[in-house]
Short mmCIF file of C-alpha atoms in Angstrom, two decimals:
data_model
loop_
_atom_site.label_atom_id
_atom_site.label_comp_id
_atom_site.label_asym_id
_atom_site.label_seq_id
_atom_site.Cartn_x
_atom_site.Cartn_y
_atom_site.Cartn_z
CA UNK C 1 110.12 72.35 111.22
CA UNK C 2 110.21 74.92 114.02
CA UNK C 3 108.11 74.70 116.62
CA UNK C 4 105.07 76.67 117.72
CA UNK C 5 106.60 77.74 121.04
CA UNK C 6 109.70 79.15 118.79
CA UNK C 7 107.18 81.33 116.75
CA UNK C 8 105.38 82.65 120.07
CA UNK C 9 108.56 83.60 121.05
CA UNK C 10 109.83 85.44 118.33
CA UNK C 11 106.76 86.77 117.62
CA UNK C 12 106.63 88.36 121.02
CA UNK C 13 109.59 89.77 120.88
CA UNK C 14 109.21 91.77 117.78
CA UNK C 15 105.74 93.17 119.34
CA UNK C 16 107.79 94.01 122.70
CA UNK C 17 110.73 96.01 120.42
CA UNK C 18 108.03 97.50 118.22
CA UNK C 19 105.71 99.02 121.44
CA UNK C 20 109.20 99.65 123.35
CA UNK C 21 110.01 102.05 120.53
CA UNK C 22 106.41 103.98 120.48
CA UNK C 23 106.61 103.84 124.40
CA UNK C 24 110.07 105.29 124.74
CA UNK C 25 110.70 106.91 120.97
CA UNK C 26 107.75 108.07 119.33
CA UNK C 27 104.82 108.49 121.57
CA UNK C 28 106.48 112.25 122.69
CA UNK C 29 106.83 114.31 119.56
CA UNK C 30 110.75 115.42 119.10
CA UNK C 31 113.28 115.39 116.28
CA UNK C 32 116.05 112.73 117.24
CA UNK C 33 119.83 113.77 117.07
CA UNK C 34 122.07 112.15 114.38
CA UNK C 35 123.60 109.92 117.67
CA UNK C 36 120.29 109.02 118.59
CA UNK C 37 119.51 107.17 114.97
CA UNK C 38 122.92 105.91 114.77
CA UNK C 39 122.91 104.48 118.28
CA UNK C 40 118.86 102.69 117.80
CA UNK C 41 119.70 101.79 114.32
CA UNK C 42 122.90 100.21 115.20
CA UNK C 43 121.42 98.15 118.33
CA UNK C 44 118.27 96.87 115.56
CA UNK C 45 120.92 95.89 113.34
CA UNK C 46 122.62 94.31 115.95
CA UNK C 47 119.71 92.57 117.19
CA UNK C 48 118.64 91.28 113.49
CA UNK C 49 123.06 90.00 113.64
CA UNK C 50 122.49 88.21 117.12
CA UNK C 51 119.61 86.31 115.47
CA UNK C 52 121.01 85.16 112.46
CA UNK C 53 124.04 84.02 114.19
CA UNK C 54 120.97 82.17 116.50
CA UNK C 55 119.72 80.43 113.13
CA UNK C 56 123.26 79.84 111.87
CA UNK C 57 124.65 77.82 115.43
CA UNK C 58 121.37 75.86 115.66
CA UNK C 59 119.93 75.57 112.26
CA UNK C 60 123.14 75.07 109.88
CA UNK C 61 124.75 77.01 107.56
CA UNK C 62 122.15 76.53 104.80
CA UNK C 63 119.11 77.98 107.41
CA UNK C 64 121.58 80.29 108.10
CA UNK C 65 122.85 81.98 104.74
CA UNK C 66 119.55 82.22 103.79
CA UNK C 67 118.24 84.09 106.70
CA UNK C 68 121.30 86.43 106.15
CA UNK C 69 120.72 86.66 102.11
CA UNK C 70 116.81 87.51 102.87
CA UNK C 71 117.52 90.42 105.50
CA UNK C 72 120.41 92.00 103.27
CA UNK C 73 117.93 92.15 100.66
CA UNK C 74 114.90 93.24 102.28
CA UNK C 75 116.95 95.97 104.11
CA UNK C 76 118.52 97.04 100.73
CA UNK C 77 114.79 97.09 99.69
CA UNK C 78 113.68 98.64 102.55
CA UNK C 79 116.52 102.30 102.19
CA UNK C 80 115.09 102.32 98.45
CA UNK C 81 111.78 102.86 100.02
CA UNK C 82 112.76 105.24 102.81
CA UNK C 83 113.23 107.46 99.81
CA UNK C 84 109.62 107.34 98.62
CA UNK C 85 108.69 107.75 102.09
CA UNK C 86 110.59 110.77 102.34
CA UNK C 87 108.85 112.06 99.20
CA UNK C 88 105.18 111.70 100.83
CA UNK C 89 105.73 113.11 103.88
CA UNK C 90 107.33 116.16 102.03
CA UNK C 91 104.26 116.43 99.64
CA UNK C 92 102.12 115.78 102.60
CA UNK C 93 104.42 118.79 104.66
CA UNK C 94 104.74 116.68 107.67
CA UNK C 95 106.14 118.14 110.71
CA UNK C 96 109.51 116.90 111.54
CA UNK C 97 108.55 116.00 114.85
CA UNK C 98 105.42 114.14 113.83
CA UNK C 99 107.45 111.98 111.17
CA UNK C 100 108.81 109.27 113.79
CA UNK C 101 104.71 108.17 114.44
CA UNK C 102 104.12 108.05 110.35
CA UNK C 103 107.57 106.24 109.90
CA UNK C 104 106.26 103.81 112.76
CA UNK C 105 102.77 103.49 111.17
CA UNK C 106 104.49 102.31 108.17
CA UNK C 107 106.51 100.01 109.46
CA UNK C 108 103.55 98.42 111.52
CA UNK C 109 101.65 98.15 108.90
CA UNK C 110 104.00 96.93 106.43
CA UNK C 111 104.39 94.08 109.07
CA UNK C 112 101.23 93.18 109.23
CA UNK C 113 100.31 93.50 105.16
CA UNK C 114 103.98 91.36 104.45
CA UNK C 115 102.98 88.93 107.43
CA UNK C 116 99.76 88.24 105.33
CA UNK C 117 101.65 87.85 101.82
CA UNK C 118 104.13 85.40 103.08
CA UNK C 119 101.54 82.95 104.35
CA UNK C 120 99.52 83.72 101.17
CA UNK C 121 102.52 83.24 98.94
CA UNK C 122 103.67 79.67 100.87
CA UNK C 123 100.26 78.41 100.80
CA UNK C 124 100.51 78.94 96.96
CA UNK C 125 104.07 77.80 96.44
CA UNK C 126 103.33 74.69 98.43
CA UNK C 127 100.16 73.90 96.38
CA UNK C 128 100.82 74.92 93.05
CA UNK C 129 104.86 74.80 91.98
CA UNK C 130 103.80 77.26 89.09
CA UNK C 131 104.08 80.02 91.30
CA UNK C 132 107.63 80.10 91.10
CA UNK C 133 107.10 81.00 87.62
CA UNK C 134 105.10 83.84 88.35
CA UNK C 135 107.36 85.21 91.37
CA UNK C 136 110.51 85.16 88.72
CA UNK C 137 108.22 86.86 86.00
CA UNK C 138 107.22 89.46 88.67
CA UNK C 139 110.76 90.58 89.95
CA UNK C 140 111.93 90.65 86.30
CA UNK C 141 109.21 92.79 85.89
CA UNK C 142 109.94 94.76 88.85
CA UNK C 143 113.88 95.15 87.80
CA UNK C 144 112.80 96.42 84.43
CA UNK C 145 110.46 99.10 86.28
CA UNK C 146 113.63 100.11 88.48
CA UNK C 147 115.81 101.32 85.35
CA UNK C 148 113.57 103.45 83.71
CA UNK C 149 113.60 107.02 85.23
CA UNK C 150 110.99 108.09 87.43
CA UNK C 151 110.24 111.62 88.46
CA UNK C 152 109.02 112.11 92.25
CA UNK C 153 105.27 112.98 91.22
CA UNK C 154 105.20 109.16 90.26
CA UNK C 155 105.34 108.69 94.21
CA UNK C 156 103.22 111.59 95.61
CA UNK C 157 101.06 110.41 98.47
CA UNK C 158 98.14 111.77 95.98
CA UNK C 159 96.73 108.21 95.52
CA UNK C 160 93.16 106.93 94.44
CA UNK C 161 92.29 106.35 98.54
CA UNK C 162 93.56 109.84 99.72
CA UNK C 163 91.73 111.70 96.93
CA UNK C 164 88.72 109.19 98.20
CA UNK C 165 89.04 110.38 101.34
CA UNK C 166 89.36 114.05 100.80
CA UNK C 167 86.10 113.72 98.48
CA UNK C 168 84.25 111.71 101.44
CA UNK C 169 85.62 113.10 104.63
CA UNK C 170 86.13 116.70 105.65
CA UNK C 171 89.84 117.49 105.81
CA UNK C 172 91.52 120.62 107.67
CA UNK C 173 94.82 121.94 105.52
CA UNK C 174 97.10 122.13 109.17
CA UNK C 175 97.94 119.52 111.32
CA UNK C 176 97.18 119.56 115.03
CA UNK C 177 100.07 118.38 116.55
CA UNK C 178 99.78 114.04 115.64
CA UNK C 179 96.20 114.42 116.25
CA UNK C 180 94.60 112.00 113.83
CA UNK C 181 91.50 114.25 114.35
CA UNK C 182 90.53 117.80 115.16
CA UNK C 183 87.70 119.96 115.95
CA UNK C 184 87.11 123.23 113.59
CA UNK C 185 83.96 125.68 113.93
CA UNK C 186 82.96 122.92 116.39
CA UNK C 187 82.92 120.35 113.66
CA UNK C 188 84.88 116.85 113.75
CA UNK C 189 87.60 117.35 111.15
CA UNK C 190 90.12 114.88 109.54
CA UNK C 191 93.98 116.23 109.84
CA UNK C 192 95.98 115.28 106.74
CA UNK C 193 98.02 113.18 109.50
CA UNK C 194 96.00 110.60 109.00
CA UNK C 195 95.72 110.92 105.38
CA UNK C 196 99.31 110.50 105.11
CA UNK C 197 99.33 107.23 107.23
CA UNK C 198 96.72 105.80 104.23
CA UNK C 199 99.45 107.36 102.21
CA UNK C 200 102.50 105.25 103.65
CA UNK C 201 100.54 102.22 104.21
CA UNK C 202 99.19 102.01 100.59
CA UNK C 203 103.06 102.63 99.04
CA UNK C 204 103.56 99.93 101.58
CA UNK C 205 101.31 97.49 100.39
CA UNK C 206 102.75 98.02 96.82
CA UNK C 207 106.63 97.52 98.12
CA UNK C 208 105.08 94.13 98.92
CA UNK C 209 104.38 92.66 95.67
CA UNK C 210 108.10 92.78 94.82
CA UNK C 211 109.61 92.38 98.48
CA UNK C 212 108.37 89.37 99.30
CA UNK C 213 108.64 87.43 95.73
CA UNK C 214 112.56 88.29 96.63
CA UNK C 215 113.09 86.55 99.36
CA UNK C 216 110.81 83.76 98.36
CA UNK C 217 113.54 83.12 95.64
CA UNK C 218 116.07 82.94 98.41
CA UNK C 219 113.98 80.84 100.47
CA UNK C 220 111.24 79.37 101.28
CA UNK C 221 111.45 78.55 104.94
CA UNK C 222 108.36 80.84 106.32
CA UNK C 223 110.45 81.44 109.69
CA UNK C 224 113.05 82.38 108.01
CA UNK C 225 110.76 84.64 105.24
CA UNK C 226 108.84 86.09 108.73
CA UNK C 227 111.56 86.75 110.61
CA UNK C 228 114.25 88.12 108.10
CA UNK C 229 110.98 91.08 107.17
CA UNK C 230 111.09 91.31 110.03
CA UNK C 231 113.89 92.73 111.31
CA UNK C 232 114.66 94.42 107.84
CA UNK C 233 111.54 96.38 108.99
CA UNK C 234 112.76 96.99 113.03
CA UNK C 235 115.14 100.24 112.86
CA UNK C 236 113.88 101.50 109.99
CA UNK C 237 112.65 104.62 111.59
CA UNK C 238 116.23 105.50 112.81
CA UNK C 239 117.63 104.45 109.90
CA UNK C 240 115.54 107.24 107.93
CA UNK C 241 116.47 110.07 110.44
CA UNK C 242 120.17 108.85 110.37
CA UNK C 243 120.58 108.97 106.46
CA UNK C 244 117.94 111.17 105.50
CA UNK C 245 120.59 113.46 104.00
CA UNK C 246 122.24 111.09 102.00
CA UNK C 247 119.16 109.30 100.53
CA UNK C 248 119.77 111.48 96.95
CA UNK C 249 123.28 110.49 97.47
CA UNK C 250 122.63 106.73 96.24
CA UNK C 251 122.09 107.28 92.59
CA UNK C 252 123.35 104.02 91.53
CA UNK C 253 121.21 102.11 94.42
CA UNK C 254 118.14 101.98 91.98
CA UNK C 255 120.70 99.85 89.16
CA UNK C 256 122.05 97.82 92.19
CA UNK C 257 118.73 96.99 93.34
CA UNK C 258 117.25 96.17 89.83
CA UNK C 259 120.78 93.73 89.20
CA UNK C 260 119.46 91.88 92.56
CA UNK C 261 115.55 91.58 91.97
CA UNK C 262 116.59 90.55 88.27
CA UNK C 263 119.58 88.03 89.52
CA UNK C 264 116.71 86.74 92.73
CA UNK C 265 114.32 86.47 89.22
CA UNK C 266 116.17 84.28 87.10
CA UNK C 267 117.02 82.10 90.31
CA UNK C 268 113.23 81.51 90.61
CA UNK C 269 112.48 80.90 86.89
CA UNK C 270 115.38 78.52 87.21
CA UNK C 271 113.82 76.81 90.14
CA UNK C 272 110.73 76.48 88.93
CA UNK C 273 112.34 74.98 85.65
CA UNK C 274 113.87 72.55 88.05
CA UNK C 275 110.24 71.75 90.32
CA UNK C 276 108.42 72.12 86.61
CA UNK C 277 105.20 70.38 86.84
CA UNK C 278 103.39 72.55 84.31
CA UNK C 279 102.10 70.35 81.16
CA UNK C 280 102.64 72.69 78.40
CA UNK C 281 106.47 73.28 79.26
CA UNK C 282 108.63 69.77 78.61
CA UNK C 283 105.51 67.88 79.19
CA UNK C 284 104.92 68.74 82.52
CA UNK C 285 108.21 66.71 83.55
CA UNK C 286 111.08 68.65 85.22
CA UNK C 287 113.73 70.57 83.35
CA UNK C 288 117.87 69.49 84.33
CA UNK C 289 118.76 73.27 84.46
CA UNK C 290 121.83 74.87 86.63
CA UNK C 291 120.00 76.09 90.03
CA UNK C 292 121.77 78.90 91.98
CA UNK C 293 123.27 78.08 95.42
CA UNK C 294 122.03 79.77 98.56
CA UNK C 295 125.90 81.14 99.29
CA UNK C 296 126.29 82.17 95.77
CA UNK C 297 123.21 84.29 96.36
CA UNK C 298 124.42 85.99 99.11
CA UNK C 299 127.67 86.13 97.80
CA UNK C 300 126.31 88.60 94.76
CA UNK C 301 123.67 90.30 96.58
CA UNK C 302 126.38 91.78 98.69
CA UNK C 303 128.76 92.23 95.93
CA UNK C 304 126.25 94.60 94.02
CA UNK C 305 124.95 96.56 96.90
CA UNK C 306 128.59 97.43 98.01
CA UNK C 307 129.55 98.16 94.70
CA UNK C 308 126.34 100.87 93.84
CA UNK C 309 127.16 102.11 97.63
CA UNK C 310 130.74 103.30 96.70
CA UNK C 311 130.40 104.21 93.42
CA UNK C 312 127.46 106.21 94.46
CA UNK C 313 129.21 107.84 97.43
CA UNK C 314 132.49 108.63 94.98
CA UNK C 315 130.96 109.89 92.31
CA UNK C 316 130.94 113.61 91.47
CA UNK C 317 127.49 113.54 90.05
CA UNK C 318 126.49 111.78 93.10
CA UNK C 319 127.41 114.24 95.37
CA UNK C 320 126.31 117.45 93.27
CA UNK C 321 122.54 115.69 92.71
CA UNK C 322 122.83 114.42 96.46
CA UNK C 323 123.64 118.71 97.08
CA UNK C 324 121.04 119.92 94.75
CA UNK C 325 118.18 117.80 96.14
CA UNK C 326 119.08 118.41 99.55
CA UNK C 327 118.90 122.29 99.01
CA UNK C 328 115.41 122.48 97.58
CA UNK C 329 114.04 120.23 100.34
CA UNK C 330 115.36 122.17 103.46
CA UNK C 331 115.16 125.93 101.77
CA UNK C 332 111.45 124.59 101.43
CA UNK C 333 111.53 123.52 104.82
CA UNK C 334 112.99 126.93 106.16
CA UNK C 335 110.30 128.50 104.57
CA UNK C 336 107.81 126.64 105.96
CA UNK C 337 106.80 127.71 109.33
CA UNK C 338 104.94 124.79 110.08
CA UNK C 339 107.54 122.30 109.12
CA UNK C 340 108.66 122.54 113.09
CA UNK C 341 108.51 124.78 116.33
CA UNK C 342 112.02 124.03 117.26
CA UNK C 343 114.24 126.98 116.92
CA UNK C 344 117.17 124.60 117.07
CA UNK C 345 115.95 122.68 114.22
CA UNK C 346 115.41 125.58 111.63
CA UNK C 347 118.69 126.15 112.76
CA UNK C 348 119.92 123.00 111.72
CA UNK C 349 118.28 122.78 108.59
CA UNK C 350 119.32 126.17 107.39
CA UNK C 351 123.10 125.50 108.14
CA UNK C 352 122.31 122.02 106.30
CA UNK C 353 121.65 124.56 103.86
CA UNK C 354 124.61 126.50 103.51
CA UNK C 355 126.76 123.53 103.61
CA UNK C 356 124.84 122.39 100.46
CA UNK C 357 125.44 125.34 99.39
CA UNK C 358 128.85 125.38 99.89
CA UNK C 359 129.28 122.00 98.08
CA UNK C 360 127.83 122.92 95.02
CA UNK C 361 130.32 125.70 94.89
CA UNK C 362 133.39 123.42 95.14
CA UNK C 363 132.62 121.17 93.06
CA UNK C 364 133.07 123.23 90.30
CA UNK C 365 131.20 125.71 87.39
CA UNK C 366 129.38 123.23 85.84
CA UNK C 367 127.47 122.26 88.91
CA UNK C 368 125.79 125.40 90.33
CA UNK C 369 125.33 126.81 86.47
CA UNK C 370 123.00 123.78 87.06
CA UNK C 371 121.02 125.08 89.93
CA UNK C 372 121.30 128.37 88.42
CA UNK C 373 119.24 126.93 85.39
CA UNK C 374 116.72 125.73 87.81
CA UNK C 375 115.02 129.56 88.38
CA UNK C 376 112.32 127.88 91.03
CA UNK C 377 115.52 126.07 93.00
CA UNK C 378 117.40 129.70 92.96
CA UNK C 379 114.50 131.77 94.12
CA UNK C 380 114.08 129.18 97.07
CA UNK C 381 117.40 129.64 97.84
CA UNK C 382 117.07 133.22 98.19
CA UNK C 383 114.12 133.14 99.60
CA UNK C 384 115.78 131.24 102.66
CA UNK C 385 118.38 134.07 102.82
CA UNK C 386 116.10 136.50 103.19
CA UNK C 387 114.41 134.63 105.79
CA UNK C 388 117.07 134.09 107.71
CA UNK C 389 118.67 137.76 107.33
CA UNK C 390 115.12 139.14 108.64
CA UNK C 391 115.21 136.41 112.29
CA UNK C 392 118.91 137.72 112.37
CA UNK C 393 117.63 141.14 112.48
CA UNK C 394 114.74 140.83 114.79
CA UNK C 395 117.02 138.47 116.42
CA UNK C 396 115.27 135.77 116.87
CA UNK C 397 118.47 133.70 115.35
CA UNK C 398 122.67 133.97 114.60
CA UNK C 399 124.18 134.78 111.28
CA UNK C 400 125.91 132.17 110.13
CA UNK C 401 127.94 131.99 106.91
CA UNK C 402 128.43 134.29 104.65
CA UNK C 403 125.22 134.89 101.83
CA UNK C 404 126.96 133.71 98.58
CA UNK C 405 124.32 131.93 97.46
CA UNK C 406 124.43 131.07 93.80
CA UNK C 407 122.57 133.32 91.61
CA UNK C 408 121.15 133.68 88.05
CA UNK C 409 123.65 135.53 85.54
#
């Protein structure tokens, strides 16, 4: 049982690292540097390491391997989301610097909406052992979802509550800096900032229903369920920033992912089989089945992840989707002259651009026949080039690279 002062204290300080961040991170709109994400994100993990290693030394290896098995999973969760995330605020046209406050939105109110499930979901695992069932059915479910392709429209920020609020409030098409709201022809206007908040926090409230039946199959220790969200949650901002390239890269993560929610599944099913009190299955009297062990667990959770990570990051498809999908998003970026004011970072993204470029190229002639078969990716590409070629000649920027763009034949 841990005690109350224990929870005050860990409590506090996640508030304290969550307001340090918007203090010190987000409350001044920038774009942070590739060091700065790797640095944050590294000190979060770090921090979530320290802990663990606190619940390992004075709550046992058990308390401990299944606070570890919980945050691997919910972090491993959390990257598969950063990618829908990524997809609203693109649909939604964010401005770079602006997409630290969503990311921390999110991540707030994920908190609070997980914070609320996990109390919900012991109060029904400790009064009705059926649950169990229903958690395994769910991430079975969930796992099945995971395989079948989706196409990004299926995670447009375009739900039911922003089309409710576009009917019911009136909405300006610009943003005004990370105003929530604005003033136009002296009216009080809503900024789509805040309609992409709604956005992020309703995805978030649907990454729920499978996140936290997950780690309630690893276990069922609230502390442990609290604090391993948690800090899965903490960093995820800088994570974003410091793999936001490489998010297209993990093709395989969605099959890893799916193997671990399915694995997590059958481990519940298996444990409710074990509790079973339910009258219509072996006459309501428990079930001698095999339960899985807390090590083994974490033992294949880590196995899978690390094995869809490489094979991801070494495969040739990997890296010419990874290309592909990296070029639309930042030719559509360039183009964009909202997307940011810094010169430095339209710099950036259009030599992202010709390294992508570049890429596709090596990799062979079967890759850029494919973007050359995409006629809306190729006219964004030139599009860019053109762009780029006209600031070069009012010089307002440098040339860089040569324009070898692949082109239709």
């Amino acid at each position: 049982m841990i005690s109350t002062w224990i929870w005050a204290l860990t409590i506090a300080g996640i508030a304290a690292l969550l307001v340090f961040d918007f203090v010190f991170h987000v409350r001044k709109a920038h774009v942070p540097t590739l060091r700065e994400a790797a640095l944050w994100s590294s000190l979060y993990v770090g921090i979530a390491i320290v802990f663990g290693l606190g619940v390992l030394v004075f709550g046992g290896p058990t308390m401990g391997s299944e606070y570890f098995a919980g945050y691997v999973t919910e972090k491993a969760l959390s990257v598969d989301n950063l990618f829908v995330f990524l997809i609203i605020m693109s649909s939604f046209r964010v401005p770079r610097e602006d997409q630290q406050k969503v990311l921390l939105f999110g991540i707030v109110f994920a908190l609070i909406a997980r914070t609320g499930f996990i109390f919900l979901g012991a109060a029904l695992i400790n009064s009705f052992a059926w649950v169990f069932y229903l958690f395994g059915l769910i991430l079975l479910l969930t796992a099945g979802n995971m395989l079948r392709p989706e196409g990004e429209e299926s995670h447009t920020g375009d739900n039911i509550v922003v089309r409710l609020a576009r009917k019911v409030f009136h909405t300006s098409d610009s943003y005004d800096g990370d105003k929530l709201f604005t003033v136009i022809d002296g009216k009080r206007t809503m900024t789509p900032m805040l309609l992409v908040m709604v956005a992020i926090g309703g995805t978030d409230l649907l990454f729920a229903l499978d996140s936290i039946p997950a780690i309630f199959g690893l276990t069922q220790n609230v502390f442990l369920v609290f604090t391993a969200t948690a800090f899965s949650l903490l960093g995820l901002r800088q994570l974003y920033f410091l793999i936001d390239g490489l998010l297209d890269r993990l093709i395989y993560l969605s099959y890893g992912l799916a193997a671990i929610l399915g694995f997590i599944g059958v481990k519940l099913v298996l444990h409710a089989l074990h509790e079973n009190n339910v009258p219509f299955i072996n006459d309501g009297e428990p079930v001698p089945v095999v339960e899985i062990s807390t090590g083994l667990s974490l033992t294949v959770i880590l196995g899978v992840l690390v094995l869809t990570t490489l094979a991801s990051l070494f495969s040739k498809r990997g890296r010419a989707q990874n290309a592909i999908s990296n070029a639309r998003r930042h030719a559509t970026s360039y183009l964009d002259t909202e997307y940011t004011a810094d010169a430095a970072e339209r710099e950036r993204i259009f030599g992202a651009l010709l390294r992508e470029r570049d890429q596709i190229i090596a990799l062979g002639p079967k890759y850029p026949q494919l973007v050359r078969d995409e006629a809306q990716l190729v006219t964004l590409l030139e599009d860019a080039l053109a762009s780029h070629d006209q600031a070069v000649a009012r010089g307002e920027a440098e040339p860089i690279g040569e324009p070898k763009i692949v082109r239709r034949r």
